[in-house]
């Protein structure tokens, strides 16, 4: 089948996509690990949160975002979003890429996170905090089952209030404490033997100080940024043909479906560097 859309064939930046601000936590770690590459970050803030949306909508929104990033010259796109990785990645890889361009690649964040678990949990009891969509998809349980069989016990808890708090700039406020404690306590009550807590939503590291405050001291709280960054570095080492299609100028551009001024002020706080975004409409 002939690809139906023509994208720029020259090398381009690595694309990083999230429903909103959460993927910035992944971008930050990736840029520390691989500072030489160029990146373009796309936040679909106007339509965030994705967590409670249907499979069809998350798939549709994610497909639009991937196409936008391909149009902007990306050959490689990271879905820096667990909800999109859980609900859309497989269909994008199996159905969309063959039509759009079989040589481009889209990677997710769930598999690399699960691969790292084996080295982190001593008790082999892990907890996953994630959006309702990610929990309902059963993706973590399935991936953990594939890699570790019955040797790893997993308990999952949806934390549906966390992303709205973050997208509304309330992550540092006192009101957030109530909801952080509620979900952390709820998960620990499901299985007190948990020694590793996966933050299975890329927004959640923005609440990390509060999550660590309420998690028991012996529990290792695990954000995904470093894991995804290591996994991308390994991928590029194993695929020099893809690395050659990624430009190396150390630059980063930000695009958002929301108001850029609003994006800039919140994103600047989250990444600790000045952000100047531009607006895009996805369809
Ligand atoms: N950051 C996302 C994730 O990792 C999506 C959160 C949302 O939009 O609900 O799941």
PDB file of C-alpha atoms and ligand atoms in Angstrom:
ATOM      1  CA  UNK A   1       0.000   0.000   0.000  1.00  0.00           C
ATOM      2  CA  UNK A   2       1.291   3.484  -0.882  1.00  0.00           C
ATOM      3  CA  UNK A   3       1.587   5.960   2.021  1.00  0.00           C
ATOM      4  CA  UNK A   4      -1.356   8.357   1.717  1.00  0.00           C
ATOM      5  CA  UNK A   5       0.295  11.516   3.081  1.00  0.00           C
ATOM      6  CA  UNK A   6       3.666  12.988   2.193  1.00  0.00           C
ATOM      7  CA  UNK A   7       5.788  14.181   5.079  1.00  0.00           C
ATOM      8  CA  UNK A   8       9.137  15.975   4.911  1.00  0.00           C
ATOM      9  CA  UNK A   9      11.778  13.340   4.178  1.00  0.00           C
ATOM     10  CA  UNK A  10      14.780  15.280   5.493  1.00  0.00           C
ATOM     11  CA  UNK A  11      15.956  14.569   9.071  1.00  0.00           C
ATOM     12  CA  UNK A  12      13.915  16.283  11.793  1.00  0.00           C
ATOM     13  CA  UNK A  13      13.432  16.622  15.552  1.00  0.00           C
ATOM     14  CA  UNK A  14      12.227  13.858  17.852  1.00  0.00           C
ATOM     15  CA  UNK A  15       8.531  14.398  18.600  1.00  0.00           C
ATOM     16  CA  UNK A  16       7.242  14.195  22.174  1.00  0.00           C
ATOM     17  CA  UNK A  17       3.484  14.099  22.663  1.00  0.00           C
ATOM     18  CA  UNK A  18       1.211  14.321  25.698  1.00  0.00           C
ATOM     19  CA  UNK A  19      -2.367  15.350  26.402  1.00  0.00           C
ATOM     20  CA  UNK A  20      -1.011  18.359  28.305  1.00  0.00           C
ATOM     21  CA  UNK A  21       1.866  19.301  30.594  1.00  0.00           C
ATOM     22  CA  UNK A  22       2.747  15.803  31.805  1.00  0.00           C
ATOM     23  CA  UNK A  23       5.029  14.895  28.922  1.00  0.00           C
ATOM     24  CA  UNK A  24       7.265  17.785  29.954  1.00  0.00           C
ATOM     25  CA  UNK A  25       8.522  15.539  32.772  1.00  0.00           C
ATOM     26  CA  UNK A  26       9.599  13.039  30.114  1.00  0.00           C
ATOM     27  CA  UNK A  27      11.035  15.698  27.794  1.00  0.00           C
ATOM     28  CA  UNK A  28      13.100  17.055  30.673  1.00  0.00           C
ATOM     29  CA  UNK A  29      14.702  13.662  31.388  1.00  0.00           C
ATOM     30  CA  UNK A  30      15.223  12.904  27.702  1.00  0.00           C
ATOM     31  CA  UNK A  31      16.977  16.229  27.147  1.00  0.00           C
ATOM     32  CA  UNK A  32      19.300  15.574  30.089  1.00  0.00           C
ATOM     33  CA  UNK A  33      20.146  12.119  28.736  1.00  0.00           C
ATOM     34  CA  UNK A  34      20.292  13.042  25.023  1.00  0.00           C
ATOM     35  CA  UNK A  35      20.965  16.808  24.899  1.00  0.00           C
ATOM     36  CA  UNK A  36      22.411  16.696  21.389  1.00  0.00           C
ATOM     37  CA  UNK A  37      19.104  15.995  19.606  1.00  0.00           C
ATOM     38  CA  UNK A  38      16.390  18.461  18.594  1.00  0.00           C
ATOM     39  CA  UNK A  39      12.887  18.040  20.030  1.00  0.00           C
ATOM     40  CA  UNK A  40       9.396  19.279  19.360  1.00  0.00           C
ATOM     41  CA  UNK A  41       6.901  18.994  22.206  1.00  0.00           C
ATOM     42  CA  UNK A  42       3.184  18.892  21.475  1.00  0.00           C
ATOM     43  CA  UNK A  43       0.672  19.306  24.324  1.00  0.00           C
ATOM     44  CA  UNK A  44      -3.000  18.850  23.493  1.00  0.00           C
ATOM     45  CA  UNK A  45      -3.901  21.051  26.479  1.00  0.00           C
ATOM     46  CA  UNK A  46      -7.181  22.209  24.956  1.00  0.00           C
ATOM     47  CA  UNK A  47      -8.511  18.642  25.128  1.00  0.00           C
ATOM     48  CA  UNK A  48      -6.771  17.433  28.327  1.00  0.00           C
ATOM     49  CA  UNK A  49      -7.371  15.433  30.432  1.00  0.00           C
ATOM     50  CA  UNK A  50      -7.541  12.315  28.299  1.00  0.00           C
ATOM     51  CA  UNK A  51      -7.851  10.049  31.348  1.00  0.00           C
ATOM     52  CA  UNK A  52     -11.620   9.612  31.313  1.00  0.00           C
ATOM     53  CA  UNK A  53     -12.103   9.751  27.540  1.00  0.00           C
ATOM     54  CA  UNK A  54     -13.166   6.786  25.412  1.00  0.00           C
ATOM     55  CA  UNK A  55     -10.755   4.552  23.510  1.00  0.00           C
ATOM     56  CA  UNK A  56     -12.003   5.967  20.214  1.00  0.00           C
ATOM     57  CA  UNK A  57     -11.396   9.582  21.202  1.00  0.00           C
ATOM     58  CA  UNK A  58      -7.949   8.957  22.672  1.00  0.00           C
ATOM     59  CA  UNK A  59      -7.020   7.057  19.533  1.00  0.00           C
ATOM     60  CA  UNK A  60      -8.338   9.831  17.275  1.00  0.00           C
ATOM     61  CA  UNK A  61      -6.615  12.640  19.205  1.00  0.00           C
ATOM     62  CA  UNK A  62      -3.349  10.699  19.352  1.00  0.00           C
ATOM     63  CA  UNK A  63      -3.444   9.929  15.630  1.00  0.00           C
ATOM     64  CA  UNK A  64      -3.968  13.628  14.879  1.00  0.00           C
ATOM     65  CA  UNK A  65      -1.024  14.566  17.101  1.00  0.00           C
ATOM     66  CA  UNK A  66       1.268  11.987  15.523  1.00  0.00           C
ATOM     67  CA  UNK A  67       0.343  13.216  12.045  1.00  0.00           C
ATOM     68  CA  UNK A  68       1.042  16.826  13.085  1.00  0.00           C
ATOM     69  CA  UNK A  69       4.466  15.842  14.399  1.00  0.00           C
ATOM     70  CA  UNK A  70       5.243  13.924  11.201  1.00  0.00           C
ATOM     71  CA  UNK A  71       4.226  17.038   9.205  1.00  0.00           C
ATOM     72  CA  UNK A  72       6.748  18.962  11.293  1.00  0.00           C
ATOM     73  CA  UNK A  73       9.492  16.616  10.168  1.00  0.00           C
ATOM     74  CA  UNK A  74       9.618  14.056  13.002  1.00  0.00           C
ATOM     75  CA  UNK A  75      10.558  10.504  12.001  1.00  0.00           C
ATOM     76  CA  UNK A  76      10.343   9.294  15.586  1.00  0.00           C
ATOM     77  CA  UNK A  77       7.558  10.199  18.028  1.00  0.00           C
ATOM     78  CA  UNK A  78       7.376   9.285  21.724  1.00  0.00           C
ATOM     79  CA  UNK A  79       3.894   9.079  23.219  1.00  0.00           C
ATOM     80  CA  UNK A  80       4.936  10.612  26.558  1.00  0.00           C
ATOM     81  CA  UNK A  81       1.487   9.761  27.855  1.00  0.00           C
ATOM     82  CA  UNK A  82       0.416   6.492  29.480  1.00  0.00           C
ATOM     83  CA  UNK A  83      -3.221   6.949  28.525  1.00  0.00           C
ATOM     84  CA  UNK A  84      -2.320   7.324  24.839  1.00  0.00           C
ATOM     85  CA  UNK A  85       0.225   4.495  25.112  1.00  0.00           C
ATOM     86  CA  UNK A  86      -2.442   2.266  26.691  1.00  0.00           C
ATOM     87  CA  UNK A  87      -5.307   3.142  24.388  1.00  0.00           C
ATOM     88  CA  UNK A  88      -3.800   4.148  21.056  1.00  0.00           C
ATOM     89  CA  UNK A  89      -0.208   2.947  20.599  1.00  0.00           C
ATOM     90  CA  UNK A  90      -0.922  -0.530  19.290  1.00  0.00           C
ATOM     91  CA  UNK A  91      -3.489   0.682  16.723  1.00  0.00           C
ATOM     92  CA  UNK A  92      -1.162   3.480  15.633  1.00  0.00           C
ATOM     93  CA  UNK A  93       1.701   1.027  15.148  1.00  0.00           C
ATOM     94  CA  UNK A  94      -0.341  -1.673  13.456  1.00  0.00           C
ATOM     95  CA  UNK A  95      -2.937   0.265  11.448  1.00  0.00           C
ATOM     96  CA  UNK A  96      -1.914   3.900  11.059  1.00  0.00           C
ATOM     97  CA  UNK A  97       1.828   3.763  10.408  1.00  0.00           C
ATOM     98  CA  UNK A  98       1.609   1.310   7.499  1.00  0.00           C
ATOM     99  CA  UNK A  99      -0.722   3.786   5.777  1.00  0.00           C
ATOM    100  CA  UNK A 100       0.939   7.044   6.764  1.00  0.00           C
ATOM    101  CA  UNK A 101       4.564   6.055   6.446  1.00  0.00           C
ATOM    102  CA  UNK A 102       5.908   2.606   7.357  1.00  0.00           C
ATOM    103  CA  UNK A 103       9.411   3.989   7.953  1.00  0.00           C
ATOM    104  CA  UNK A 104       8.419   6.346  10.791  1.00  0.00           C
ATOM    105  CA  UNK A 105       8.188   5.097  14.367  1.00  0.00           C
ATOM    106  CA  UNK A 106       5.942   5.778  17.363  1.00  0.00           C
ATOM    107  CA  UNK A 107       7.019   4.478  20.797  1.00  0.00           C
ATOM    108  CA  UNK A 108       5.206   4.450  24.148  1.00  0.00           C
ATOM    109  CA  UNK A 109       6.116   4.616  27.833  1.00  0.00           C
ATOM    110  CA  UNK A 110       4.481   1.570  29.433  1.00  0.00           C
ATOM    111  CA  UNK A 111       6.710  -1.237  28.170  1.00  0.00           C
ATOM    112  CA  UNK A 112      10.028   0.424  29.170  1.00  0.00           C
ATOM    113  CA  UNK A 113       8.606   1.177  32.621  1.00  0.00           C
ATOM    114  CA  UNK A 114       7.539  -2.424  33.169  1.00  0.00           C
ATOM    115  CA  UNK A 115      10.914  -3.716  31.932  1.00  0.00           C
ATOM    116  CA  UNK A 116      12.683  -1.704  34.644  1.00  0.00           C
ATOM    117  CA  UNK A 117      10.422  -2.998  37.436  1.00  0.00           C
ATOM    118  CA  UNK A 118      12.291  -6.283  37.798  1.00  0.00           C
ATOM    119  CA  UNK A 119      15.365  -4.502  39.136  1.00  0.00           C
ATOM    120  CA  UNK A 120      13.435  -2.248  41.519  1.00  0.00           C
ATOM    121  CA  UNK A 121      11.003  -4.310  43.563  1.00  0.00           C
ATOM    122  CA  UNK A 122      12.357  -6.605  46.295  1.00  0.00           C
ATOM    123  CA  UNK A 123       8.972  -7.739  47.613  1.00  0.00           C
ATOM    124  CA  UNK A 124       7.645  -8.266  44.055  1.00  0.00           C
ATOM    125  CA  UNK A 125       4.556  -6.317  45.076  1.00  0.00           C
ATOM    126  CA  UNK A 126       4.148  -3.137  43.018  1.00  0.00           C
ATOM    127  CA  UNK A 127       1.515  -0.427  42.891  1.00  0.00           C
ATOM    128  CA  UNK A 128       0.491   1.616  39.880  1.00  0.00           C
ATOM    129  CA  UNK A 129      -1.092   5.063  40.128  1.00  0.00           C
ATOM    130  CA  UNK A 130      -2.537   6.122  36.786  1.00  0.00           C
ATOM    131  CA  UNK A 131      -5.506   7.679  35.030  1.00  0.00           C
ATOM    132  CA  UNK A 132      -8.852   5.889  34.913  1.00  0.00           C
ATOM    133  CA  UNK A 133      -8.246   5.124  31.240  1.00  0.00           C
ATOM    134  CA  UNK A 134      -4.869   3.512  31.841  1.00  0.00           C
ATOM    135  CA  UNK A 135      -6.164   1.470  34.779  1.00  0.00           C
ATOM    136  CA  UNK A 136      -9.281   0.378  32.855  1.00  0.00           C
ATOM    137  CA  UNK A 137      -7.163  -0.674  29.864  1.00  0.00           C
ATOM    138  CA  UNK A 138      -5.367  -3.248  32.042  1.00  0.00           C
ATOM    139  CA  UNK A 139      -2.154  -2.440  30.135  1.00  0.00           C
ATOM    140  CA  UNK A 140       0.177  -2.480  33.152  1.00  0.00           C
ATOM    141  CA  UNK A 141      -1.222  -5.773  34.400  1.00  0.00           C
ATOM    142  CA  UNK A 142      -0.888  -7.327  30.953  1.00  0.00           C
ATOM    143  CA  UNK A 143       2.683  -6.137  30.365  1.00  0.00           C
ATOM    144  CA  UNK A 144       3.724  -7.172  33.881  1.00  0.00           C
ATOM    145  CA  UNK A 145       2.097 -10.582  33.338  1.00  0.00           C
ATOM    146  CA  UNK A 146       3.953 -11.034  30.020  1.00  0.00           C
ATOM    147  CA  UNK A 147       7.336 -10.227  31.532  1.00  0.00           C
ATOM    148  CA  UNK A 148       7.096 -11.658  35.055  1.00  0.00           C
ATOM    149  CA  UNK A 149       4.156 -14.093  35.002  1.00  0.00           C
ATOM    150  CA  UNK A 150       2.709 -14.604  38.485  1.00  0.00           C
ATOM    151  CA  UNK A 151       5.979 -13.622  40.145  1.00  0.00           C
ATOM    152  CA  UNK A 152       4.959  -9.955  40.370  1.00  0.00           C
ATOM    153  CA  UNK A 153       1.809  -8.783  42.188  1.00  0.00           C
ATOM    154  CA  UNK A 154       0.329  -5.579  40.855  1.00  0.00           C
ATOM    155  CA  UNK A 155      -2.336  -3.348  42.414  1.00  0.00           C
ATOM    156  CA  UNK A 156      -3.653  -0.385  40.460  1.00  0.00           C
ATOM    157  CA  UNK A 157      -5.425   2.770  41.615  1.00  0.00           C
ATOM    158  CA  UNK A 158      -6.873   5.531  39.439  1.00  0.00           C
ATOM    159  CA  UNK A 159      -6.110   9.066  40.623  1.00  0.00           C
ATOM    160  CA  UNK A 160      -8.575  11.033  38.498  1.00  0.00           C
ATOM    161  CA  UNK A 161      -8.186  14.326  40.385  1.00  0.00           C
ATOM    162  CA  UNK A 162      -4.435  14.668  39.931  1.00  0.00           C
ATOM    163  CA  UNK A 163      -4.279  15.681  36.250  1.00  0.00           C
ATOM    164  CA  UNK A 164      -6.983  18.377  36.593  1.00  0.00           C
ATOM    165  CA  UNK A 165      -5.092  19.813  39.600  1.00  0.00           C
ATOM    166  CA  UNK A 166      -1.891  19.964  37.548  1.00  0.00           C
ATOM    167  CA  UNK A 167      -3.488  21.298  34.345  1.00  0.00           C
ATOM    168  CA  UNK A 168      -5.052  24.052  36.476  1.00  0.00           C
ATOM    169  CA  UNK A 169      -1.795  25.067  38.142  1.00  0.00           C
ATOM    170  CA  UNK A 170      -2.846  23.766  41.575  1.00  0.00           C
ATOM    171  CA  UNK A 171      -0.127  21.120  42.032  1.00  0.00           C
ATOM    172  CA  UNK A 172       1.691  23.125  44.713  1.00  0.00           C
ATOM    173  CA  UNK A 173      -1.454  24.252  46.564  1.00  0.00           C
ATOM    174  CA  UNK A 174      -2.708  22.941  49.905  1.00  0.00           C
ATOM    175  CA  UNK A 175      -5.864  21.585  48.260  1.00  0.00           C
ATOM    176  CA  UNK A 176      -3.781  19.068  46.326  1.00  0.00           C
ATOM    177  CA  UNK A 177      -2.601  17.392  49.566  1.00  0.00           C
ATOM    178  CA  UNK A 178      -6.034  15.951  50.282  1.00  0.00           C
ATOM    179  CA  UNK A 179      -6.232  14.170  46.927  1.00  0.00           C
ATOM    180  CA  UNK A 180      -2.606  13.035  46.929  1.00  0.00           C
ATOM    181  CA  UNK A 181      -3.043  11.406  50.317  1.00  0.00           C
ATOM    182  CA  UNK A 182      -6.403   9.887  49.356  1.00  0.00           C
ATOM    183  CA  UNK A 183      -5.044   7.898  46.403  1.00  0.00           C
ATOM    184  CA  UNK A 184      -1.679   6.984  47.939  1.00  0.00           C
ATOM    185  CA  UNK A 185      -3.406   5.686  51.106  1.00  0.00           C
ATOM    186  CA  UNK A 186      -6.025   3.903  48.992  1.00  0.00           C
ATOM    187  CA  UNK A 187      -3.386   2.058  46.985  1.00  0.00           C
ATOM    188  CA  UNK A 188      -1.301   1.098  50.029  1.00  0.00           C
ATOM    189  CA  UNK A 189      -4.453  -0.249  51.712  1.00  0.00           C
ATOM    190  CA  UNK A 190      -4.961  -2.577  48.731  1.00  0.00           C
ATOM    191  CA  UNK A 191      -1.573  -4.214  49.355  1.00  0.00           C
ATOM    192  CA  UNK A 192       0.646  -3.157  52.288  1.00  0.00           C
ATOM    193  CA  UNK A 193       3.518  -5.242  50.863  1.00  0.00           C
ATOM    194  CA  UNK A 194       3.985  -2.810  47.965  1.00  0.00           C
ATOM    195  CA  UNK A 195       7.589  -1.575  47.922  1.00  0.00           C
ATOM    196  CA  UNK A 196       7.545   0.142  44.510  1.00  0.00           C
ATOM    197  CA  UNK A 197       5.032   2.700  43.385  1.00  0.00           C
ATOM    198  CA  UNK A 198       4.948   3.390  39.650  1.00  0.00           C
ATOM    199  CA  UNK A 199       3.744   6.842  38.664  1.00  0.00           C
ATOM    200  CA  UNK A 200       1.940   5.539  35.579  1.00  0.00           C
ATOM    201  CA  UNK A 201       0.926   8.969  34.339  1.00  0.00           C
ATOM    202  CA  UNK A 202       3.511  11.436  33.106  1.00  0.00           C
ATOM    203  CA  UNK A 203       1.771  14.314  34.869  1.00  0.00           C
ATOM    204  CA  UNK A 204       2.285  12.803  38.318  1.00  0.00           C
ATOM    205  CA  UNK A 205       5.990  13.664  38.849  1.00  0.00           C
ATOM    206  CA  UNK A 206       4.794  17.283  39.072  1.00  0.00           C
ATOM    207  CA  UNK A 207       3.210  16.162  42.382  1.00  0.00           C
ATOM    208  CA  UNK A 208       6.297  14.177  43.422  1.00  0.00           C
ATOM    209  CA  UNK A 209       7.145  16.079  46.647  1.00  0.00           C
ATOM    210  CA  UNK A 210       3.608  15.543  47.930  1.00  0.00           C
ATOM    211  CA  UNK A 211       3.454  11.897  46.776  1.00  0.00           C
ATOM    212  CA  UNK A 212       6.729  11.184  48.604  1.00  0.00           C
ATOM    213  CA  UNK A 213       5.366  12.941  51.695  1.00  0.00           C
ATOM    214  CA  UNK A 214       2.382  10.566  51.912  1.00  0.00           C
ATOM    215  CA  UNK A 215       3.968   7.305  50.669  1.00  0.00           C
ATOM    216  CA  UNK A 216       5.429   5.089  53.433  1.00  0.00           C
ATOM    217  CA  UNK A 217       9.193   5.636  53.873  1.00  0.00           C
ATOM    218  CA  UNK A 218      10.135   2.135  52.659  1.00  0.00           C
ATOM    219  CA  UNK A 219       8.298   2.596  49.343  1.00  0.00           C
ATOM    220  CA  UNK A 220      10.278   3.525  46.266  1.00  0.00           C
ATOM    221  CA  UNK A 221       8.305   6.102  44.226  1.00  0.00           C
ATOM    222  CA  UNK A 222       9.185   5.665  40.580  1.00  0.00           C
ATOM    223  CA  UNK A 223       8.676   8.447  38.003  1.00  0.00           C
ATOM    224  CA  UNK A 224       9.111   7.390  34.384  1.00  0.00           C
ATOM    225  CA  UNK A 225      11.321  10.146  32.944  1.00  0.00           C
ATOM    226  CA  UNK A 226      14.723   8.533  33.525  1.00  0.00           C
ATOM    227  CA  UNK A 227      13.448   5.128  32.447  1.00  0.00           C
ATOM    228  CA  UNK A 228      12.002   6.421  29.164  1.00  0.00           C
ATOM    229  CA  UNK A 229      15.155   8.460  28.507  1.00  0.00           C
ATOM    230  CA  UNK A 230      17.392   5.390  28.983  1.00  0.00           C
ATOM    231  CA  UNK A 231      15.127   3.322  26.797  1.00  0.00           C
ATOM    232  CA  UNK A 232      15.189   5.954  24.017  1.00  0.00           C
ATOM    233  CA  UNK A 233      18.998   6.130  24.192  1.00  0.00           C
ATOM    234  CA  UNK A 234      19.178   2.321  23.837  1.00  0.00           C
ATOM    235  CA  UNK A 235      16.669   2.415  20.967  1.00  0.00           C
ATOM    236  CA  UNK A 236      18.736   5.000  19.063  1.00  0.00           C
ATOM    237  CA  UNK A 237      21.899   2.932  19.656  1.00  0.00           C
ATOM    238  CA  UNK A 238      20.192  -0.167  18.291  1.00  0.00           C
ATOM    239  CA  UNK A 239      18.718   1.761  15.344  1.00  0.00           C
ATOM    240  CA  UNK A 240      21.428   3.953  13.818  1.00  0.00           C
ATOM    241  CA  UNK A 241      19.252   4.341  10.692  1.00  0.00           C
ATOM    242  CA  UNK A 242      16.651   6.141  12.865  1.00  0.00           C
ATOM    243  CA  UNK A 243      19.286   8.137  14.767  1.00  0.00           C
ATOM    244  CA  UNK A 244      20.513   9.425  11.376  1.00  0.00           C
ATOM    245  CA  UNK A 245      17.011  10.788  10.686  1.00  0.00           C
ATOM    246  CA  UNK A 246      17.006  12.833  13.925  1.00  0.00           C
ATOM    247  CA  UNK A 247      18.666  16.249  13.755  1.00  0.00           C
ATOM    248  CA  UNK A 248      21.251  17.223  16.348  1.00  0.00           C
ATOM    249  CA  UNK A 249      21.149  20.900  17.224  1.00  0.00           C
ATOM    250  CA  UNK A 250      20.169  20.719  20.907  1.00  0.00           C
ATOM    251  CA  UNK A 251      16.987  22.748  20.272  1.00  0.00           C
ATOM    252  CA  UNK A 252      13.443  22.368  21.556  1.00  0.00           C
ATOM    253  CA  UNK A 253      10.179  23.829  20.286  1.00  0.00           C
ATOM    254  CA  UNK A 254       6.840  23.742  22.058  1.00  0.00           C
ATOM    255  CA  UNK A 255       3.400  23.639  20.499  1.00  0.00           C
ATOM    256  CA  UNK A 256       0.061  23.578  22.265  1.00  0.00           C
ATOM    257  CA  UNK A 257      -3.573  23.367  21.243  1.00  0.00           C
ATOM    258  CA  UNK A 258      -4.418  25.855  24.062  1.00  0.00           C
ATOM    259  CA  UNK A 259      -3.539  29.481  24.595  1.00  0.00           C
ATOM    260  CA  UNK A 260       0.296  29.749  24.249  1.00  0.00           C
ATOM    261  CA  UNK A 261       0.660  32.409  26.975  1.00  0.00           C
ATOM    262  CA  UNK A 262      -1.054  30.153  29.480  1.00  0.00           C
ATOM    263  CA  UNK A 263       1.035  27.171  28.342  1.00  0.00           C
ATOM    264  CA  UNK A 264       4.243  29.208  28.647  1.00  0.00           C
ATOM    265  CA  UNK A 265       3.625  30.371  32.190  1.00  0.00           C
ATOM    266  CA  UNK A 266       2.788  26.908  33.564  1.00  0.00           C
ATOM    267  CA  UNK A 267       5.335  25.011  31.433  1.00  0.00           C
ATOM    268  CA  UNK A 268       8.139  27.378  32.456  1.00  0.00           C
ATOM    269  CA  UNK A 269       7.475  26.453  36.095  1.00  0.00           C
ATOM    270  CA  UNK A 270       7.434  22.726  35.319  1.00  0.00           C
ATOM    271  CA  UNK A 271      10.653  22.558  33.241  1.00  0.00           C
ATOM    272  CA  UNK A 272      12.631  25.319  34.952  1.00  0.00           C
ATOM    273  CA  UNK A 273      13.509  27.091  31.704  1.00  0.00           C
ATOM    274  CA  UNK A 274      11.772  29.822  29.715  1.00  0.00           C
ATOM    275  CA  UNK A 275       9.190  28.345  27.324  1.00  0.00           C
ATOM    276  CA  UNK A 276       7.809  30.151  24.261  1.00  0.00           C
ATOM    277  CA  UNK A 277       5.179  28.009  22.587  1.00  0.00           C
ATOM    278  CA  UNK A 278       3.112  28.401  19.458  1.00  0.00           C
ATOM    279  CA  UNK A 279      -0.513  27.464  18.909  1.00  0.00           C
ATOM    280  CA  UNK A 280      -1.674  24.603  16.693  1.00  0.00           C
ATOM    281  CA  UNK A 281      -5.120  23.243  15.858  1.00  0.00           C
ATOM    282  CA  UNK A 282      -5.367  19.481  15.492  1.00  0.00           C
ATOM    283  CA  UNK A 283      -7.902  17.738  13.320  1.00  0.00           C
TER     284      UNK A 283
HETATM  285  N1  LIG B   1      -0.060  12.426  31.035  1.00  0.00           N
HETATM  286  C1  LIG B   1      -1.005  11.462  30.678  1.00  0.00           C
HETATM  287  C2  LIG B   1      -0.685  10.063  31.073  1.00  0.00           C
HETATM  288  O1  LIG B   1       0.491   9.749  31.213  1.00  0.00           O
HETATM  289  C3  LIG B   1      -2.431  11.815  30.448  1.00  0.00           C
HETATM  290  C4  LIG B   1      -3.196  12.397  31.554  1.00  0.00           C
HETATM  291  C5  LIG B   1      -4.579  12.835  31.114  1.00  0.00           C
HETATM  292  O2  LIG B   1      -4.659  13.577  30.136  1.00  0.00           O
HETATM  293  O3  LIG B   1      -5.539  12.421  31.777  1.00  0.00           O
HETATM  294  O4  LIG B   1      -1.549   9.247  31.240  1.00  0.00           O
END
